[in-house]
XYZ file of C-alpha atoms in Angstrom:
621
model
C 212.564 136.256 118.527
C 215.433 134.345 120.144
C 213.247 131.460 121.343
C 212.318 130.742 117.711
C 215.820 131.086 116.291
C 217.491 128.643 118.703
C 215.373 125.571 117.764
C 215.740 126.476 114.092
C 219.509 126.254 114.472
C 219.421 122.970 116.414
C 217.076 121.300 113.951
C 218.669 122.744 110.797
C 220.341 119.344 110.336
C 216.953 118.020 109.218
C 217.179 120.098 106.033
C 219.541 117.490 104.602
C 217.172 114.630 105.446
C 214.920 112.793 103.056
C 211.435 111.297 102.975
C 211.013 108.384 105.382
C 208.375 106.022 106.779
C 204.833 107.225 105.955
C 206.236 110.003 103.758
C 206.402 107.423 100.983
C 202.633 106.943 100.993
C 201.465 110.343 102.259
C 203.743 112.400 100.002
C 205.576 110.459 97.301
C 202.635 108.250 96.278
C 199.779 110.577 97.126
C 197.905 111.812 94.022
C 195.776 114.152 96.165
C 198.587 116.619 96.762
C 199.462 116.999 93.071
C 196.233 118.575 91.830
C 193.874 121.135 93.431
C 191.063 119.282 91.690
C 191.278 116.696 94.471
C 190.342 119.225 97.178
C 186.636 118.220 97.269
C 187.667 114.571 97.662
C 190.191 115.476 100.360
C 187.489 117.188 102.430
C 184.939 114.385 102.031
C 187.128 111.300 102.560
C 189.191 109.639 105.253
C 192.900 110.395 105.334
C 193.794 107.146 103.563
C 191.074 107.072 100.932
C 193.599 107.732 98.157
C 195.060 104.285 98.912
C 193.055 101.281 97.738
C 191.672 99.107 100.523
C 193.282 101.184 103.281
C 190.674 102.188 105.878
C 191.608 104.847 108.434
C 190.405 106.379 111.687
C 191.621 109.832 110.706
C 190.141 112.823 108.899
C 192.756 115.549 108.327
C 191.951 117.480 105.157
C 193.924 120.581 106.103
C 197.115 118.525 106.389
C 196.836 117.449 102.769
C 196.104 121.032 101.801
C 199.416 121.984 103.446
C 201.105 119.127 101.580
C 199.597 120.393 98.331
C 201.046 123.864 98.904
C 204.432 122.314 99.710
C 204.271 120.222 96.549
C 203.655 123.250 94.368
C 206.384 125.247 96.142
C 209.108 122.617 96.329
C 208.061 119.703 94.174
C 209.470 116.564 95.794
C 212.664 118.178 97.074
C 212.815 117.086 100.738
C 214.651 120.165 102.037
C 211.629 122.384 101.340
C 209.274 120.088 103.232
C 211.652 119.938 106.178
C 211.941 123.734 106.099
C 208.170 124.006 106.551
C 208.390 121.735 109.613
C 211.121 123.926 111.062
C 209.103 127.088 110.509
C 205.983 125.561 112.070
C 207.939 124.374 115.124
C 209.501 127.821 115.505
C 206.053 129.411 115.295
C 204.764 127.035 117.977
C 207.725 127.951 120.162
C 206.871 131.634 119.858
C 203.247 130.877 120.784
C 204.388 128.954 123.862
C 206.404 131.986 124.919
C 203.429 134.319 124.419
C 200.986 131.966 126.137
C 203.132 131.417 129.217
C 203.831 135.152 129.348
C 200.114 135.755 129.537
C 199.498 132.987 132.075
C 202.169 134.393 134.369
C 201.486 138.082 133.711
C 200.046 140.769 135.987
C 196.501 142.120 136.119
C 193.590 140.172 134.726
C 195.793 138.301 132.258
C 197.666 136.248 134.834
C 196.178 133.153 136.436
C 197.622 134.034 139.827
C 196.675 137.705 139.793
C 194.468 138.509 142.751
C 194.001 134.833 143.565
C 195.265 132.378 146.105
C 198.886 131.508 145.729
C 199.775 134.786 144.064
C 202.777 135.326 146.288
C 204.158 131.922 145.661
C 203.167 131.648 142.039
C 204.934 132.509 138.862
C 202.923 135.644 138.461
C 204.206 139.153 138.358
C 205.736 141.176 135.591
C 209.052 142.267 136.974
C 212.409 140.709 137.601
C 213.832 137.356 136.712
C 210.671 135.493 137.679
C 208.580 137.442 135.210
C 210.996 136.747 132.343
C 212.239 133.255 133.136
C 208.963 131.322 133.114
C 207.993 132.062 129.478
C 211.559 132.098 128.158
C 212.632 128.833 129.783
C 209.295 127.168 129.003
C 209.571 128.077 125.324
C 213.120 126.722 125.098
C 212.228 123.486 126.913
C 209.376 122.952 124.470
C 211.518 123.880 121.477
C 214.484 121.683 122.337
C 212.917 118.780 124.249
C 214.151 115.587 122.618
C 210.667 114.043 122.684
C 209.626 116.534 119.986
C 212.429 115.606 117.578
C 210.222 113.054 115.801
C 207.592 115.620 114.912
C 210.124 118.184 113.687
C 212.375 115.783 111.746
C 209.585 113.810 110.051
C 207.778 115.412 107.122
C 204.598 113.531 108.060
C 204.752 115.162 111.502
C 202.792 118.087 110.045
C 199.486 117.038 111.698
C 201.044 117.505 115.157
C 202.703 120.767 114.183
C 199.625 122.343 112.630
C 197.004 121.223 115.144
C 199.246 122.440 117.962
C 199.753 125.766 116.179
C 196.020 126.413 115.816
C 195.191 125.085 119.296
C 197.753 127.374 120.929
C 196.577 130.310 118.836
C 192.934 129.659 119.746
C 193.843 129.465 123.448
C 196.069 132.541 123.397
C 193.362 134.629 121.739
C 190.752 133.317 124.176
C 192.852 134.314 127.187
C 193.019 137.842 125.795
C 189.254 138.296 126.085
C 187.886 140.640 128.785
C 186.536 138.985 131.931
C 183.119 140.579 131.495
C 182.428 139.290 127.993
C 183.648 139.467 124.409
C 182.313 142.887 123.484
C 184.997 145.168 122.206
C 187.161 142.202 121.276
C 184.704 140.120 119.325
C 187.301 139.777 116.572
C 189.582 137.875 118.963
C 186.730 135.527 119.803
C 185.892 134.868 116.147
C 189.532 134.216 115.229
C 189.844 131.889 118.223
C 186.804 129.911 117.057
C 188.200 129.749 113.524
C 191.573 128.579 114.826
C 189.891 125.825 116.822
C 188.073 124.632 113.716
C 191.308 124.644 111.699
C 193.005 122.678 114.472
C 190.272 120.024 114.212
C 190.773 119.809 110.453
C 194.456 119.096 111.107
C 193.984 116.419 113.759
C 191.114 115.006 115.786
C 193.009 115.437 119.058
C 192.236 119.156 118.947
C 188.832 118.242 120.411
C 190.563 118.434 123.826
C 190.301 122.209 123.511
C 186.739 121.778 124.760
C 188.274 120.531 128.023
C 191.186 122.973 128.166
C 188.932 126.060 128.167
C 186.648 125.195 131.108
C 189.602 123.821 133.083
C 191.410 127.104 132.529
C 188.417 129.089 133.717
C 187.810 126.797 136.712
C 191.414 127.146 137.815
C 191.273 130.891 137.345
C 187.831 131.681 138.788
C 186.685 128.621 140.660
C 182.912 127.945 140.593
C 182.415 131.423 139.103
C 183.554 129.996 135.760
C 180.112 128.449 135.309
C 178.632 131.818 134.485
C 180.714 131.867 131.309
C 178.881 128.901 129.799
C 177.589 131.003 126.908
C 181.180 131.678 125.909
C 181.825 127.945 125.536
C 178.749 127.101 123.473
C 180.108 128.304 120.082
C 183.167 126.090 120.593
C 180.930 123.106 121.255
C 178.876 123.898 118.152
C 182.072 124.210 116.106
C 183.148 120.774 117.310
C 179.687 119.387 116.473
C 179.963 120.675 112.901
C 183.383 119.093 112.580
C 182.218 115.752 113.997
C 179.300 115.713 111.560
C 181.601 116.246 108.591
C 184.126 113.755 109.929
C 181.480 111.062 110.499
C 180.253 111.546 106.935
C 183.794 111.240 105.557
C 184.609 108.105 107.565
C 181.093 106.674 107.263
C 181.167 106.235 111.023
C 183.215 107.145 114.085
C 186.186 105.006 113.089
C 186.965 102.443 110.398
C 189.649 100.326 112.059
C 189.803 98.874 115.548
C 193.292 98.414 116.944
C 194.120 96.273 119.952
C 191.441 93.682 120.723
C 190.733 94.833 124.261
C 187.586 94.643 126.341
C 186.272 97.928 127.792
C 187.705 96.960 131.181
C 191.111 96.185 129.658
C 191.062 99.486 127.759
C 190.472 101.300 131.053
C 193.206 99.309 132.774
C 195.737 100.272 130.084
C 195.180 103.976 130.683
C 197.469 103.858 133.734
C 200.505 102.173 132.107
C 200.169 104.568 129.178
C 200.115 107.591 131.492
C 203.211 106.232 133.235
C 205.067 105.754 129.957
C 204.173 109.184 128.632
C 205.201 110.905 131.861
C 208.388 108.847 131.856
C 209.292 109.987 128.337
C 208.708 113.623 129.280
C 210.980 113.316 132.319
C 213.612 111.055 130.748
C 213.469 111.243 126.934
C 215.927 108.430 126.284
C 215.645 105.340 124.104
C 213.273 107.098 121.733
C 211.893 105.026 118.870
C 209.408 105.485 116.065
C 207.756 102.197 117.077
C 207.619 100.678 120.539
C 206.801 97.177 121.663
C 203.966 97.864 124.056
C 202.003 94.716 124.940
C 198.691 95.703 126.535
C 198.014 94.954 130.185
C 195.274 92.359 130.621
C 195.120 92.057 134.417
C 195.682 94.011 137.609
C 198.119 91.299 138.625
C 200.630 92.345 135.947
C 203.554 94.504 137.184
C 202.908 97.254 134.619
C 199.399 97.714 136.020
C 200.814 98.434 139.481
C 203.510 100.721 138.058
C 200.945 102.604 136.010
C 198.488 103.083 138.861
C 201.248 104.139 141.268
C 202.713 106.649 138.798
C 199.286 108.108 138.074
C 198.557 108.508 141.792
C 201.921 110.198 142.378
C 201.268 112.625 139.546
C 197.786 113.307 140.936
C 199.402 114.099 144.282
C 201.792 116.520 142.574
C 198.828 118.265 140.958
C 197.022 118.557 144.298
C 200.165 119.821 146.005
C 200.622 122.498 143.317
C 197.148 123.973 143.733
C 198.483 127.028 145.627
C 199.898 128.260 142.307
C 197.127 128.489 139.772
C 199.585 128.757 136.887
C 201.510 125.648 137.917
C 198.273 123.753 138.527
C 196.944 124.601 135.077
C 200.187 123.739 133.280
C 200.320 120.337 134.992
C 196.732 119.666 133.945
C 197.715 120.713 130.409
C 200.055 117.694 130.306
C 197.196 115.252 130.894
C 194.350 116.828 128.927
C 195.847 116.426 125.401
C 196.778 112.832 126.272
C 193.164 111.859 126.893
C 192.369 110.796 123.275
C 195.536 108.692 122.920
C 194.840 106.730 126.075
C 192.049 104.860 124.290
C 194.112 102.078 122.705
C 191.489 100.397 120.437
C 191.581 103.306 117.974
C 195.306 104.018 118.071
C 197.932 103.325 115.438
C 200.751 100.803 115.540
C 201.974 99.999 119.040
C 199.461 102.084 120.992
C 202.214 104.510 122.028
C 204.159 107.124 120.083
C 206.533 109.975 120.875
C 204.620 112.359 118.605
C 201.548 112.175 120.834
C 203.510 114.178 123.420
C 203.997 117.253 121.230
C 201.072 119.273 122.627
C 201.344 117.778 126.159
C 204.982 118.889 126.195
C 203.682 122.478 126.157
C 202.245 121.843 129.622
C 205.421 120.094 130.794
C 207.653 122.903 129.536
C 205.375 125.552 131.055
C 205.343 123.741 134.406
C 209.163 123.639 134.426
C 209.335 127.312 133.535
C 206.892 128.304 136.270
C 208.650 126.091 138.834
C 212.034 127.612 138.049
C 210.645 131.132 138.323
C 208.922 130.294 141.624
C 212.144 128.888 143.086
C 214.141 131.896 142.001
C 211.549 134.261 143.478
C 211.755 132.720 146.944
C 213.300 135.251 149.360
C 215.503 132.573 150.938
C 217.026 131.863 147.524
C 217.490 135.419 146.384
C 219.509 136.564 149.422
C 222.577 134.864 148.049
C 223.817 134.584 144.504
C 224.843 130.939 144.919
C 221.462 129.201 144.661
C 220.187 131.308 141.722
C 223.476 130.625 139.940
C 223.037 126.901 140.528
C 219.487 127.072 139.175
C 220.694 128.869 136.083
C 223.420 126.274 135.567
C 220.960 123.402 135.964
C 218.517 125.042 133.559
C 221.260 125.635 130.995
C 222.517 122.075 131.414
C 219.039 120.661 130.838
C 218.629 122.681 127.649
C 222.024 121.527 126.408
C 221.080 117.885 127.059
C 217.811 118.361 125.183
C 219.627 120.036 122.282
C 222.217 117.278 121.966
C 219.514 114.612 122.166
C 217.379 116.344 119.530
C 220.353 116.791 117.210
C 221.316 113.119 117.500
C 217.720 111.974 117.100
C 217.338 114.126 113.976
C 220.305 112.300 112.433
C 218.451 109.016 112.963
C 215.562 110.408 110.902
C 217.792 111.255 107.909
C 216.758 108.198 105.863
C 214.908 104.917 106.112
C 217.998 102.815 106.705
C 219.170 104.783 109.746
C 215.612 105.074 111.079
C 214.672 101.411 110.851
C 218.049 100.096 111.923
C 217.697 102.192 115.075
C 214.096 101.078 115.575
C 214.867 97.365 115.254
C 217.723 97.764 117.729
C 215.388 99.342 120.277
C 212.245 97.342 119.490
C 213.466 93.967 118.179
C 210.077 92.410 118.884
C 208.217 94.795 116.572
C 207.037 93.135 113.369
C 206.426 96.553 111.819
C 209.980 97.689 112.520
C 211.365 94.472 111.047
C 209.164 94.820 107.981
C 210.179 98.410 107.320
C 213.880 97.622 107.661
C 213.421 94.692 105.276
C 211.631 96.947 102.791
C 214.513 99.408 102.831
C 217.147 96.679 102.479
C 215.094 95.159 99.648
C 215.129 98.472 97.768
C 218.887 98.702 98.299
C 219.394 95.311 96.655
C 220.395 93.608 99.920
C 218.180 90.602 99.228
C 219.589 88.150 101.751
C 219.408 90.628 104.619
C 215.955 91.745 103.483
C 214.672 88.173 103.331
C 215.912 87.535 106.865
C 214.064 90.601 108.180
C 210.877 89.756 106.280
C 210.960 86.245 107.743
C 211.488 87.630 111.246
C 208.550 90.001 110.766
C 206.414 87.030 109.704
C 207.590 85.004 112.698
C 206.496 87.834 114.991
C 203.229 88.408 113.112
C 202.292 85.385 110.942
C 199.347 87.226 109.360
C 201.358 90.281 108.296
C 200.241 90.323 104.664
C 202.592 93.011 103.379
C 205.600 91.034 104.658
C 204.401 87.893 102.864
C 203.752 89.881 99.682
C 207.104 91.682 99.575
C 208.966 88.504 100.481
C 207.202 86.816 97.566
C 208.312 89.667 95.290
C 211.887 89.218 96.536
C 211.794 85.464 95.859
C 210.268 86.109 92.435
C 213.105 88.512 91.616
C 215.601 85.896 92.775
C 214.082 83.163 90.597
C 212.780 81.136 93.559
C 209.338 80.486 92.105
C 208.071 77.935 94.633
C 208.870 80.129 97.634
C 207.368 83.137 95.877
C 204.138 81.252 95.111
C 203.884 80.091 98.735
C 204.121 83.605 100.130
C 201.748 85.074 97.535
C 199.327 82.403 98.734
C 199.793 83.569 102.328
C 199.226 87.191 101.314
C 195.977 86.153 99.630
C 194.961 84.115 102.687
C 195.168 87.158 104.971
C 193.542 89.423 102.377
C 196.538 91.577 101.467
C 196.428 92.820 97.838
C 194.818 89.612 96.552
C 194.319 90.877 92.987
C 197.955 91.904 92.641
C 199.082 88.678 94.308
C 197.115 86.589 91.802
C 198.508 88.703 88.967
C 202.090 88.121 90.091
C 201.352 84.408 90.531
C 200.100 84.369 86.952
C 203.403 85.870 85.787
C 205.301 83.212 87.751
C 203.271 80.346 86.324
C 203.646 81.772 82.833
C 207.423 82.013 83.203
C 207.617 78.353 84.263
C 205.410 77.203 81.361
C 202.345 76.333 83.455
C 199.869 78.011 81.125
C 196.617 76.680 82.679
C 197.680 77.854 86.148
C 198.754 81.216 84.724
C 195.378 81.675 83.001
C 193.534 80.739 86.182
C 195.562 83.220 88.268
C 194.987 86.092 85.826
C 191.277 85.239 85.761
C 191.097 85.389 89.574
C 192.824 88.768 89.523
C 190.230 90.072 87.064
C 187.373 88.702 89.175
C 188.703 90.653 92.161
C 189.438 93.767 90.114
C 187.282 94.019 86.961
C 189.221 97.078 85.824
C 192.626 95.386 86.008
C 194.069 96.305 82.594
C 197.382 94.464 83.007
C 195.623 91.259 84.054
C 193.413 91.345 80.941
C 196.474 91.974 78.780
C 198.583 89.184 80.277
C 195.684 86.738 80.109
C 195.198 87.647 76.443
C 198.932 87.132 75.814
C 198.712 83.744 77.519
C 195.871 82.595 75.252
C 197.550 84.099 72.195
C 200.750 82.220 72.983
C 198.842 78.947 73.171
C 197.043 79.657 69.890
C 193.624 80.237 71.465
C 192.794 83.340 69.438
C 189.060 83.168 70.129
C 189.734 83.822 73.816
C 192.573 86.278 73.265
C 190.687 88.674 70.950
C 187.872 89.708 73.360
C 190.420 90.119 76.146
C 192.483 92.509 74.036
C 189.236 94.355 73.307
C 188.707 94.655 77.064
C 192.160 96.173 77.394
C 191.417 98.691 74.644
C 188.082 99.484 76.278
C 189.925 100.327 79.507
C 192.758 102.098 77.698
C 192.126 103.046 74.042
C 195.778 104.105 73.700
C 197.182 100.693 74.565
C 199.604 100.334 71.663
C 200.594 96.802 72.691
C 196.981 95.566 72.691
C 196.386 97.032 69.227
C 199.639 95.541 67.954
C 198.905 92.038 69.259
C 195.399 92.162 67.806
C 196.997 93.090 64.505
C 199.302 90.076 64.750
C 196.353 87.764 65.426
C 194.305 89.181 62.537
C 197.317 88.850 60.225
C 197.716 85.178 61.158
C 194.001 84.682 60.526
C 194.343 86.301 57.103
C 192.133 89.230 58.086
C 194.483 91.804 56.549
C 192.223 94.896 56.583
C 191.609 94.405 60.308
C 195.296 93.813 60.883
C 196.175 97.030 59.022
C 193.630 98.941 61.121
C 195.096 97.618 64.385
C 198.713 98.283 63.391
C 197.692 101.808 62.402
C 195.993 102.345 65.779
C 199.103 101.019 67.536
C 201.288 103.574 65.748
C 198.840 106.369 66.518
C 199.097 105.448 70.198
C 202.896 104.990 70.070
C 204.665 106.329 66.973
C 207.888 104.748 68.209
C 206.557 101.178 68.099
C 208.778 99.974 65.238
C 207.401 96.426 65.231
C 203.971 97.779 64.293
C 205.497 99.974 61.590
C 207.348 97.022 60.049
C 204.201 94.860 60.028
C 202.094 97.673 58.609
C 204.589 98.459 55.841
C 204.824 94.751 54.972
C 201.040 94.346 54.799
C 200.584 97.478 52.723
C 203.351 96.355 50.380
C 201.876 92.878 50.014
C 198.432 94.361 49.471
C 199.844 96.628 46.725
C 201.515 93.721 44.960
C 198.294 91.704 45.158
C 196.327 94.572 43.675
C 198.795 94.937 40.768
C 198.778 91.175 40.129
C 195.018 91.211 40.002
C 195.089 93.809 37.248
């Protein structure tokens, strides 16, 4: 199908891209996707449960199942993961074409068929109007620059998959007979299953419970109420999902975002609607993170802009009511946005391009229907000039979208290009600054990285990960005092305190401050009783100071946590040798070699002890 091939070509540049942003945690450092044995845990935990001390508001087990399949197909080769994104986006494009074809079709399948506004709607099966609406809508959706983030980013799979199953569920539902589901019960069952799968991909799919009755109300008016029995299984499906999700998250959500009052949360709905509509109409200045300070009062300019924009859009919806198809597609823009207008539970920034992926289906469909309606007007069709102009404008719009999507995909090629672009567009974002610093740090650009970390901290003084990574950078550079200060700040805000204390212990040990090193390792162990490396380093600290009585039980703790710790066995052997306990020393050196046959130091000590023991035995005779 042409509408699926065109976006594949435009976005093929993403195949040469790598893993960026959350891909590092969700893919590269995610143990869940490497072993099917984790599937029970995936389906009974929040989306971030595989990360220590990382609460989440999301439950998306099917996404990690997709990641697991990708891992076994492609390993960690990025091109394969990007190929899956391309295929999913192409499949969604085909579904948009099929859905709009049905919405604008003849007979009982079309929204306008037999209803008010049929003459002026996008209905009908013949001519340019019948073909243009679905074809143009599918291409607008496929090429719209706002969707480049979802397609180019491996971790955009939640948007791609939940949209796929939501569209499939809706398309199958619209194929049901008006008088019930008999004769096509299989369509109904598959639609229900698709809705459930959509929920398992992303919580936003719950809006399907609004899309269905709105569709029927637009199509039938008050007569839609008699179909209530048809909706009940969808509600029950959602109830089952919510039960499972609440169990996995141990509540409705684990993290609260912006600290807004209920009134402020309501007030921010309008600026958010304005920004989302603005990005659909003018998809310029796109960024992975936006600086979006919440509105706190009606007196703020953004409050007035938001309310005005929302009222204008409401007027457009009311004005479009003569065409049922256009009315429904405009409502489709708003309905999927409903969950992301509640800022306290949203991710960084409260606004993201990816949240427009499913709403863009409504926007693209509305454009397609509008173009078909204009072309079908008798006053336009009498001359070839106006239709030619419309075609040129439509083609020009698609070209602009394609160029924008291609350029935006290049930004997503790697972390350096992504975060450099993001900082340029959102210089006041601490998260953007931090991520650019992290990338520069990994590239060895320490001075530039330090400057970005410090700017991130200036913007967000309690940003623990910035303090921690800056401390690591200073530690690598030999600036112990600065490193210790920032580890202290990381501990103060509760970011990785056990690891921070451990690293502080290493710093103190390197500067010869043994008591402080021992205290830091001890604090790390108190916070994480299973911290093998902290036990080992604390044991080494006591061993180095000659306090064998404290070192021995700590090495035993290490061996209890990891019986194959060759280094712990070896150091115990050294201690026992110095204490003259040669049989114990021989036993420990032997265990060290069993754990690591290549540990030559243990082999030398063992051979020496055995040799000395042999000479002693011969002398005794």
